[in-house]
Coordinates of C-alpha atoms in Angstrom, one line a residue:
M1 CA -4.2 6.4 42.0
R2 CA -0.9 7.3 40.3
K3 CA -0.7 3.7 38.8
I4 CA -4.3 4.0 37.6
L5 CA -3.6 7.3 35.9
L6 CA -0.5 5.9 34.2
V7 CA -2.4 3.0 32.8
I8 CA -5.1 5.2 31.5
F9 CA -2.5 7.5 30.0
V10 CA -0.7 4.6 28.2
C11 CA -4.0 3.3 26.8
A12 CA -5.0 6.7 25.7
C13 CA -1.8 7.1 23.8
Q14 CA -2.5 4.1 21.8
L15 CA -5.5 5.9 20.3
V16 CA -3.3 8.4 18.5
V17 CA 0.0 6.6 18.0
G18 CA -1.3 4.2 15.4
Q19 CA -0.9 6.2 12.2
K20 CA 1.4 4.2 9.9
Y21 CA -0.4 0.9 9.6
D22 CA -0.7 1.2 5.8
Y23 CA 2.9 2.3 5.1
Q24 CA 4.0 -1.0 3.4
W25 CA 2.1 -2.8 0.7
I26 CA 3.2 -6.3 -0.4
L27 CA 2.1 -7.1 -4.0
G28 CA 2.6 -9.7 -6.7
Y29 CA 2.8 -13.5 -7.0
P30 CA 5.6 -16.0 -7.6
G31 CA 6.1 -17.9 -10.8
I32 CA 8.7 -18.0 -13.5
P33 CA 12.1 -16.9 -12.1
G34 CA 13.0 -13.4 -13.2
Q35 CA 9.5 -12.7 -14.4
A36 CA 7.4 -12.7 -11.3
G37 CA 7.8 -12.2 -7.6
N38 CA 6.7 -10.1 -4.7
T39 CA 7.1 -6.4 -4.4
T40 CA 7.1 -4.3 -1.2
V41 CA 6.0 -0.8 -1.7
M42 CA 7.4 1.3 1.1
F43 CA 5.9 4.8 1.6
T44 CA 8.9 6.5 3.0
D45 CA 8.6 9.6 0.8
S46 CA 6.1 11.3 -1.4
S47 CA 6.8 9.1 -4.4
A48 CA 7.2 5.8 -2.6
D49 CA 10.0 3.2 -3.0
T50 CA 9.9 -0.5 -4.1
I51 CA 11.8 -3.5 -2.9
A52 CA 11.8 -6.7 -4.9
F53 CA 11.7 -9.7 -2.6
N54 CA 10.1 -13.0 -3.7
R55 CA 8.4 -14.5 -0.6
N56 CA 7.0 -17.3 -2.7
I57 CA 3.6 -16.3 -1.6
E58 CA 0.7 -15.3 -3.9
L59 CA -0.6 -11.8 -3.1
D60 CA -2.6 -10.9 -6.1
N61 CA -6.1 -11.7 -4.8
S62 CA -7.3 -11.5 -1.2
Q63 CA -4.8 -9.6 0.9
T64 CA -3.7 -6.9 3.3
T65 CA -0.3 -5.8 4.7
I66 CA -0.1 -4.2 8.2
S67 CA 2.8 -2.1 9.5
D68 CA 3.4 -1.0 13.1
S69 CA 2.9 2.5 14.3
I70 CA 6.2 3.7 12.9
G71 CA 5.8 2.0 9.5
N72 CA 7.8 -1.3 10.0
L73 CA 6.3 -4.5 8.6
L74 CA 4.1 -6.2 11.2
Y75 CA 2.1 -9.0 9.5
F76 CA 0.4 -9.7 6.2
T77 CA -2.1 -12.2 4.9
D78 CA -3.2 -13.6 1.6
G79 CA -6.6 -14.7 3.0
A80 CA -5.5 -18.3 3.5
R81 CA -2.7 -17.8 6.0
I82 CA -1.4 -15.0 8.2
Y83 CA 2.4 -14.4 7.9
N84 CA 4.8 -12.6 10.3
R85 CA 7.4 -10.1 9.4
N86 CA 9.9 -13.0 8.7
N87 CA 7.5 -14.3 6.0
A88 CA 6.7 -17.4 8.0
T89 CA 3.2 -18.6 8.9
M90 CA 2.3 -17.0 12.2
Q91 CA 1.6 -19.3 15.1
N92 CA -1.9 -20.7 14.6
G93 CA -2.1 -18.5 11.4
D94 CA -2.8 -21.3 9.0
S95 CA -6.3 -22.3 7.7
L96 CA -7.8 -18.9 7.6
N97 CA -11.1 -19.0 5.8
F98 CA -10.7 -22.8 5.7
G99 CA -13.0 -24.4 3.1
A100 CA -13.4 -25.4 -0.5
L101 CA -11.6 -22.3 -1.8
W102 CA -8.7 -22.6 0.6
S103 CA -5.9 -23.8 -1.7
D104 CA -2.4 -24.9 -1.4
Y105 CA -0.4 -24.5 -4.6
F106 CA 3.3 -25.3 -5.0
H107 CA 4.2 -21.7 -4.5
G108 CA 2.2 -21.1 -1.4
S109 CA -1.4 -20.5 -0.4
T110 CA -4.0 -18.1 -1.6
Y111 CA -7.7 -17.3 -1.2
D112 CA -9.7 -16.6 -4.3
E113 CA -11.4 -13.4 -3.5
L114 CA -10.6 -9.6 -3.5
E115 CA -10.8 -6.8 -1.0
D116 CA -12.5 -9.0 1.5
M117 CA -10.7 -8.3 4.7
V118 CA -9.6 -5.4 6.9
G119 CA -7.1 -5.2 9.8
L120 CA -8.3 -3.1 12.8
P121 CA -6.0 -2.0 15.7
T122 CA -7.4 -2.0 19.3
D123 CA -6.5 0.2 22.2
T124 CA -4.1 -2.5 23.4
S125 CA -0.8 -2.1 21.6
G126 CA -0.1 -5.2 19.4
L127 CA -3.7 -6.6 19.6
W128 CA -5.5 -6.6 16.2
N129 CA -8.9 -7.6 15.0
L130 CA -9.0 -9.0 11.4
I131 CA -12.5 -8.9 9.9
H132 CA -12.8 -11.1 6.8
Y133 CA -15.3 -12.8 4.5
Y134 CA -15.6 -16.6 3.9
V135 CA -16.6 -17.5 0.4
E136 CA -18.4 -20.8 -0.4
Y137 CA -18.0 -22.3 -3.8
N138 CA -21.2 -23.4 -5.5
S139 CA -21.0 -24.2 -9.3
D140 CA -24.8 -24.3 -9.5
T141 CA -25.3 -20.6 -8.7
E142 CA -24.6 -17.4 -10.6
P143 CA -22.2 -16.0 -9.8
Y144 CA -20.2 -19.0 -8.8
L145 CA -18.4 -17.3 -6.0
Y146 CA -20.2 -15.3 -3.3
A147 CA -19.4 -14.4 0.3
W148 CA -21.3 -16.6 2.6
R149 CA -20.4 -15.2 6.0
I150 CA -18.3 -12.6 7.8
E151 CA -15.8 -13.8 10.3
E152 CA -13.4 -12.4 13.0
T153 CA -9.8 -13.4 13.7
K154 CA -7.7 -11.9 16.5
I155 CA -4.0 -11.4 16.4
D156 CA -1.7 -10.7 19.3
M157 CA 1.7 -9.3 18.1
R158 CA 3.1 -9.4 21.7
D159 CA 3.5 -13.2 21.5
D160 CA 6.2 -15.3 20.0
G161 CA 8.9 -12.7 20.6
G162 CA 7.0 -10.0 18.7
L163 CA 6.3 -12.3 15.7
G164 CA 2.7 -12.7 16.8
T165 CA 0.1 -15.4 17.5
V166 CA -3.4 -15.9 16.2
V167 CA -5.5 -16.0 19.4
F168 CA -8.6 -17.3 17.6
K169 CA -9.7 -17.4 13.9
N170 CA -12.7 -17.8 11.7
K171 CA -15.2 -16.8 14.4
I172 CA -18.6 -16.4 12.6
L173 CA -20.2 -12.9 13.0
I174 CA -22.8 -13.0 10.2
Q175 CA -23.9 -16.0 8.1
D176 CA -25.6 -14.9 4.9
T177 CA -24.9 -14.1 1.3
I178 CA -22.8 -10.9 1.4
G179 CA -22.2 -8.5 -1.4
T180 CA -19.7 -5.7 -1.3
Y181 CA -16.2 -6.0 0.1
A182 CA -15.1 -5.3 3.6
T183 CA -14.4 -1.8 4.6
A184 CA -14.3 0.1 7.9
C185 CA -14.4 3.6 9.4
Q186 CA -13.2 4.7 12.9
H187 CA -15.9 5.4 15.4
A188 CA -16.1 9.0 16.6
N189 CA -14.6 7.9 20.0
G190 CA -11.3 7.3 18.1
R191 CA -11.0 3.7 19.3
D192 CA -13.8 1.4 17.9
W193 CA -14.5 0.7 14.3
W194 CA -17.6 0.5 12.1
V195 CA -17.6 -2.2 9.5
L196 CA -20.3 -2.1 6.7
A197 CA -21.2 -5.0 4.4
S198 CA -24.1 -5.3 2.0
Q199 CA -26.5 -8.2 1.8
S200 CA -26.3 -9.7 -1.6
S201 CA -28.8 -8.6 -4.3
S202 CA -30.6 -6.1 -2.0
N203 CA -30.3 -2.5 -0.8
C204 CA -29.5 -3.6 2.7
L205 CA -26.3 -3.3 4.6
Y206 CA -25.0 -5.0 7.7
T207 CA -23.5 -2.7 10.4
L208 CA -20.9 -4.0 12.8
L209 CA -19.2 -2.1 15.6
V210 CA -15.8 -3.7 16.3
Q211 CA -14.7 -3.0 19.9
P212 CA -11.5 -4.2 21.5
D213 CA -13.1 -7.3 23.1
T214 CA -16.3 -7.8 21.2
V215 CA -18.2 -7.2 17.9
V216 CA -21.7 -5.8 18.2
Q217 CA -24.2 -6.3 15.3
Y218 CA -26.4 -3.3 14.8
P219 CA -29.8 -3.4 12.9
M220 CA -29.6 -3.8 9.1
Q221 CA -29.9 -0.6 7.1
C222 CA -32.0 -0.8 3.9
L223 CA -31.8 2.3 1.6
G224 CA -30.4 3.3 -1.7
G225 CA -30.3 1.3 -4.9
D226 CA -30.3 -2.5 -5.0
Y227 CA -26.9 -4.2 -4.9
K228 CA -26.6 -7.1 -7.4
S229 CA -24.3 -9.9 -6.3
Q230 CA -22.9 -10.3 -9.8
D231 CA -22.0 -6.6 -9.8
A232 CA -19.8 -6.8 -6.7
G233 CA -17.3 -3.9 -6.6
Q234 CA -15.3 -1.9 -4.1
A235 CA -16.6 0.0 -1.2
A236 CA -14.9 2.9 0.6
F237 CA -15.4 5.4 3.4
S238 CA -14.2 9.0 2.7
P239 CA -11.0 9.9 4.7
D240 CA -13.0 12.3 6.9
G241 CA -15.6 9.6 7.7
T242 CA -18.6 11.5 6.4
K243 CA -19.3 9.5 3.3
F244 CA -19.7 5.8 2.4
A245 CA -19.9 4.5 -1.2
W246 CA -19.8 1.3 -3.1
V247 CA -19.7 0.5 -6.8
G248 CA -21.1 -2.3 -8.9
G249 CA -20.0 -3.7 -12.2
R250 CA -23.1 -2.6 -14.0
G251 CA -25.2 -1.8 -10.9
G252 CA -24.2 1.8 -10.7
I253 CA -22.8 3.6 -7.6
N254 CA -24.4 4.2 -4.2
V255 CA -23.2 7.1 -2.1
Y256 CA -24.4 7.9 1.4
D257 CA -23.8 10.3 4.2
F258 CA -22.4 8.5 7.3
D259 CA -22.6 9.3 11.0
R260 CA -19.5 8.1 12.9
C261 CA -21.3 8.3 16.2
T262 CA -24.3 6.1 15.4
G263 CA -23.1 4.2 12.3
L264 CA -26.2 5.3 10.4
L265 CA -26.4 6.0 6.7
S266 CA -28.6 8.7 5.2
S267 CA -29.2 10.7 2.0
P268 CA -28.7 7.9 -0.4
L269 CA -27.6 8.9 -3.9
N270 CA -27.6 6.3 -6.7
L271 CA -25.4 7.1 -9.7
P272 CA -26.2 4.9 -12.7
F273 CA -23.8 2.9 -14.7
Y274 CA -22.0 5.3 -17.0
A275 CA -21.7 4.1 -20.6
T276 CA -18.5 5.6 -21.9
G277 CA -18.5 4.1 -25.4
S278 CA -16.2 1.2 -24.4
P279 CA -16.7 -2.4 -25.4
S280 CA -19.6 -4.3 -23.9
Y281 CA -17.4 -6.0 -21.3
N282 CA -16.5 -2.8 -19.6
Y283 CA -17.3 -2.8 -15.9
Q284 CA -17.2 -0.3 -13.1
F285 CA -15.3 -2.1 -10.3
G286 CA -12.8 0.1 -8.4
L287 CA -13.6 3.0 -6.2
S288 CA -11.8 5.5 -4.0
I289 CA -12.3 9.0 -2.5
S290 CA -9.8 11.8 -2.5
P291 CA -7.9 12.9 0.7
N292 CA -10.1 16.0 1.0
S293 CA -13.2 13.8 0.8
R294 CA -14.6 15.9 -2.1
F295 CA -13.9 13.7 -5.2
L296 CA -15.1 10.2 -5.8
Y297 CA -13.1 8.2 -8.4
V298 CA -14.5 5.1 -10.1
A299 CA -12.3 2.7 -12.2
Q300 CA -14.0 1.3 -15.3
S301 CA -12.1 -1.2 -17.3
F302 CA -11.1 1.4 -19.8
Y303 CA -11.8 4.8 -18.1
I304 CA -11.2 6.6 -14.8
L305 CA -14.3 8.7 -13.8
Q306 CA -14.4 11.6 -11.3
F307 CA -17.5 12.8 -9.4
D308 CA -17.6 16.0 -7.4
L309 CA -19.4 15.1 -4.1
S310 CA -19.8 18.8 -3.3
A311 CA -21.7 19.6 -6.5
T312 CA -25.4 20.4 -6.4
N313 CA -25.9 17.7 -9.1
V314 CA -23.3 15.0 -8.4
A315 CA -24.4 12.9 -11.4
A316 CA -23.9 15.8 -13.8
S317 CA -20.4 16.5 -12.4
V318 CA -19.0 13.2 -13.9
D319 CA -15.7 13.8 -15.8
T320 CA -13.5 11.3 -17.5
V321 CA -10.0 12.0 -16.2
G322 CA -8.2 8.9 -17.6
Y323 CA -8.5 6.4 -20.4
I324 CA -6.6 3.3 -21.2
V325 CA -3.6 3.5 -23.5
K326 CA -1.1 0.9 -24.6
P327 CA 2.1 0.8 -22.6
Q328 CA 5.1 2.4 -24.3
D329 CA 6.9 -1.0 -24.4
S330 CA 4.1 -3.2 -25.6
T331 CA 6.5 -6.1 -26.0
Q332 CA 6.9 -6.4 -22.3
E333 CA 3.3 -6.2 -21.1
A334 CA -0.3 -5.8 -22.3
E335 CA -2.7 -3.0 -21.7
G336 CA -3.4 -2.7 -17.9
Y337 CA -7.1 -2.5 -17.7
Y338 CA -8.3 -0.5 -14.6
F339 CA -9.4 -2.6 -11.6
L340 CA -9.0 -1.7 -7.9
M341 CA -8.1 1.6 -6.3
Q342 CA -6.4 2.5 -3.0
L343 CA -5.6 5.8 -1.4
A344 CA -2.1 5.7 -0.1
P345 CA -0.4 7.6 2.8
D346 CA 1.4 9.9 0.3
G347 CA -2.0 11.4 -0.7
K348 CA -2.1 9.6 -4.1
I349 CA -4.5 7.1 -5.4
Y350 CA -3.0 3.9 -6.9
V351 CA -4.9 1.8 -9.5
S352 CA -4.3 -1.9 -10.1
A353 CA -4.9 -3.8 -13.4
N354 CA -7.0 -6.9 -13.9
N355 CA -4.2 -8.4 -15.8
S356 CA -0.5 -8.9 -15.2
I357 CA 1.6 -5.8 -15.7
K358 CA 4.7 -4.3 -14.0
H359 CA 3.0 -1.0 -13.1
L360 CA 0.3 0.6 -11.0
H361 CA -1.6 3.6 -12.5
V362 CA -1.6 6.7 -10.4
I363 CA -3.8 9.7 -9.6
N364 CA -1.1 12.1 -8.4
N365 CA -3.3 15.0 -7.2
P366 CA -6.7 13.5 -6.4
D367 CA -7.8 16.6 -4.4
K368 CA -8.0 18.6 -7.7
K369 CA -10.8 18.8 -10.2
G370 CA -10.8 17.4 -13.7
D371 CA -7.6 16.9 -15.5
S372 CA -5.7 18.8 -12.8
C373 CA -5.9 15.5 -10.7
N374 CA -3.0 14.4 -13.0
F375 CA -3.9 10.8 -13.7
V376 CA -0.9 8.9 -15.2
N377 CA -1.2 5.5 -16.9
Y378 CA 1.6 3.1 -15.8
G379 CA 2.7 5.9 -13.5
F380 CA 4.3 3.7 -10.8
K381 CA 6.8 1.0 -11.9
L382 CA 7.1 -2.3 -10.1
P383 CA 10.0 -4.7 -10.4
Y384 CA 7.7 -7.7 -10.8
Y385 CA 4.3 -8.4 -12.3
N386 CA 1.1 -7.7 -10.3
S387 CA -2.5 -8.2 -11.1
F388 CA -5.9 -7.6 -9.5
G389 CA -5.1 -7.0 -5.8
L390 CA -4.2 -4.1 -3.7
P391 CA -4.0 -4.3 0.1
S392 CA -7.4 -3.6 1.8
Y393 CA -7.5 -0.8 4.4
P394 CA -10.1 1.2 6.4
G395 CA -11.1 4.6 5.0
N396 CA -8.4 6.2 7.2
Y397 CA -6.1 4.9 9.9
R398 CA -5.3 8.6 10.8
L399 CA -8.8 9.8 11.4
G400 CA -8.9 9.9 15.2
P401 CA -11.8 10.9 17.4
L402 CA -14.4 13.5 16.4
H403 CA -13.5 16.4 18.6
G404 CA -16.4 18.0 20.4
S405 CA -18.9 15.4 19.4
P406 CA -21.1 13.6 22.0
C407 CA -19.3 10.4 21.1
D408 CA -15.8 11.5 21.9
T409 CA -16.3 10.0 25.3
L410 CA -13.1 8.2 26.2
T411 CA -11.5 9.9 29.1
K412 CA -7.8 10.6 28.7
I413 CA -5.2 11.8 31.1
D414 CA -2.2 14.0 30.3
T415 CA 1.3 13.7 31.7
T416 CA 0.4 15.7 34.8
G417 CA -2.6 13.4 35.6
T418 CA -5.1 16.0 34.7
D419 CA -8.3 15.0 32.9
T420 CA -8.2 17.0 29.6
T421 CA -10.7 14.9 27.6
G422 CA -7.8 14.0 25.4
V423 CA -6.7 17.5 24.3
G424 CA -3.5 17.4 26.4
I425 CA -2.4 14.1 25.0
R426 CA -3.2 15.0 21.4
V427 CA -1.4 18.3 21.6
L428 CA 1.6 16.5 23.2
R429 CA 1.7 13.9 20.4
E430 CA 1.3 16.5 17.7
K431 CA 4.6 18.0 18.8
I432 CA 6.4 15.0 17.5
L433 CA 8.1 16.0 14.3
K434 CA 11.0 14.0 12.8
I435 CA 13.4 15.1 10.1
Y436 CA 15.9 12.6 8.6
P437 CA 18.5 12.6 7.4
N438 CA 19.5 15.6 9.4
P439 CA 22.0 17.1 8.6
A440 CA 21.2 16.5 5.0
N441 CA 22.7 17.3 1.6
D442 CA 20.4 16.4 -1.3
Y443 CA 17.1 15.6 0.3
T444 CA 15.4 15.1 3.6
I445 CA 12.2 13.5 4.8
I446 CA 9.8 15.5 6.9
D447 CA 7.7 13.1 9.0
Y448 CA 4.6 14.7 10.6
G449 CA 2.8 11.4 11.1
F450 CA 1.4 12.3 14.5
T451 CA -0.6 15.3 13.1
D452 CA -4.1 15.0 14.4
W453 CA -6.1 15.8 11.2
S454 CA -9.4 15.7 13.1
M455 CA -8.5 19.0 14.7
G456 CA -8.5 20.7 11.3
T457 CA -7.3 19.9 7.9
N458 CA -5.8 23.3 6.9
V459 CA -2.3 22.0 7.5
S460 CA 0.9 23.4 5.9
M461 CA 4.7 23.2 6.1
V462 CA 6.8 26.4 6.2
I463 CA 10.6 26.5 6.2
T464 CA 12.4 29.6 7.3
N465 CA 16.0 30.6 7.1
A466 CA 18.3 31.9 9.9
I467 CA 16.8 35.4 9.7
G468 CA 13.2 34.2 9.8
Q469 CA 12.4 34.5 6.1
A470 CA 10.0 31.9 4.6
I471 CA 11.9 30.2 1.8
Y472 CA 9.5 27.2 1.2
T473 CA 5.8 26.7 1.8
Q474 CA 3.7 23.7 1.0
V475 CA 0.1 22.8 1.8
L476 CA 0.2 19.3 3.1
P477 CA -2.1 16.6 1.6
M478 CA -4.9 15.8 3.9
Y479 CA -4.3 12.8 6.2
S480 CA -0.8 12.3 4.8
G481 CA 2.2 11.6 7.1
F482 CA 5.4 12.6 5.3
Q483 CA 7.0 14.5 2.4
K484 CA 10.4 14.0 0.8
L485 CA 11.9 17.4 0.2
D486 CA 14.6 18.2 -2.4
I487 CA 17.0 20.7 -0.7
T488 CA 19.7 20.9 -3.4
Q489 CA 18.8 24.5 -3.9
F490 CA 19.0 25.4 -0.3
A491 CA 22.2 27.2 0.8
A492 CA 24.3 25.6 3.6
G493 CA 22.9 26.7 7.0
V494 CA 20.3 26.1 9.7
Y495 CA 16.6 26.2 8.9
E496 CA 13.4 25.9 10.9
V497 CA 10.7 23.5 9.7
V498 CA 7.3 24.4 11.0
I499 CA 4.0 22.5 10.7
K500 CA 1.1 24.8 10.9
R501 CA -2.7 24.4 11.2
G502 CA -4.3 27.6 10.1
G503 CA -2.3 30.3 11.8
G504 CA -1.2 28.2 14.7
V505 CA 2.1 26.2 15.1
V506 CA 1.6 22.5 15.6
A507 CA 5.3 21.5 15.7
S508 CA 8.7 22.8 14.7
E509 CA 12.2 21.3 14.3
R510 CA 15.6 22.5 13.0
L511 CA 17.0 21.3 9.7
V512 CA 20.7 21.5 9.0
K513 CA 21.9 21.7 5.3

């Protein structure tokens, strides 16, 4: 019995440990020496850092980058091959999505699609499901490229000395013309994953439940406005898992309520294409939802739009919070027309361009209304050029189970062997708080990555001095995992860093200046 309890405990811990899978992004593409190469964006503080490293691999189209539970690079893929942390093709990792579009250029392989895959952890440490699209090329159709089927690939990072092996690849789950790009939301049990994908040129969506050992196809859901294949745009779940949305080039925006227990959509809302006075080739393509799940952002070619999902009239709440401008140094790069959007672990939303530039645009405070969201053109500098792509991720790796719901059914055992339905383990994990460097002089990183946001999102950080006076207070961005803190103004001494939810203490740790 003791061994059984230990196994259950270890498996249960996996449900809450995996919180930093999106902490590294690999961008860019190889080309002319000194002008192009790969960039690794490492979210180690609130502003993120970049490392220039030319892997000689094209990562401007189909792609995702996966880190381990503490943020170290695990594997990445360009849609054609899966690469390990040493930038080599993983064992059996070649010929992903093998077909007419699978290409092998002099600088490496690539797959000519966007936002078409998502990496999903299982309850077994190191075992991953990769759900991806296969696109068939047909020059006699319009558009020329369309997703033909949805496939599954399984990766075991425990093999090959921790470099990983592809257990199987390209297993067909759905064979049909598919529209919107792959996206996922964690099931209310905190282990399984819902994946939604639209049928091309219809208002119907496929619903898949990805479990550790199998993928179950649920009945198709048909509601909301029609999806046009030529209007393919991004799709996203809200970070709290209550909303699902997709955007089309000129097909408008569909927003739904989402039930994490059943996978059902409801209350469809269709927002039309918003003509903003831009040239006729303006398209709505990118989409993201703020960390507090209130604001929906849409990237048109020339404008960034914000919608308030809490408004009585969501359509009337539309606000233009960004518009394209020429870069300050126009000799180095062209205007970066808005394309894809991705919510990052630092609580900001990054926006790629559909042409080659050395920047990402940034929404610095996406939880705030209107211009207070602080959108900045060319706000994040890259050492090399990037275009089109950003890594594809689920709505939120840090969502966790839905506490108190009928679907939070996975039994968990705490360290004493007592059945606590998960509460004991989650509280134990939440007490993990890391501060580094410590002692520190100029800055320190406060890592609260194990915070269980599903237990409440009113989370703050309070720092007190030796006599208990609060000298610093900050409301933490929802579903974030760390903050870089400037402590140059702190006097030398010992401080207490406290993470609070509401009035209760989640974790505390000492900081020495």
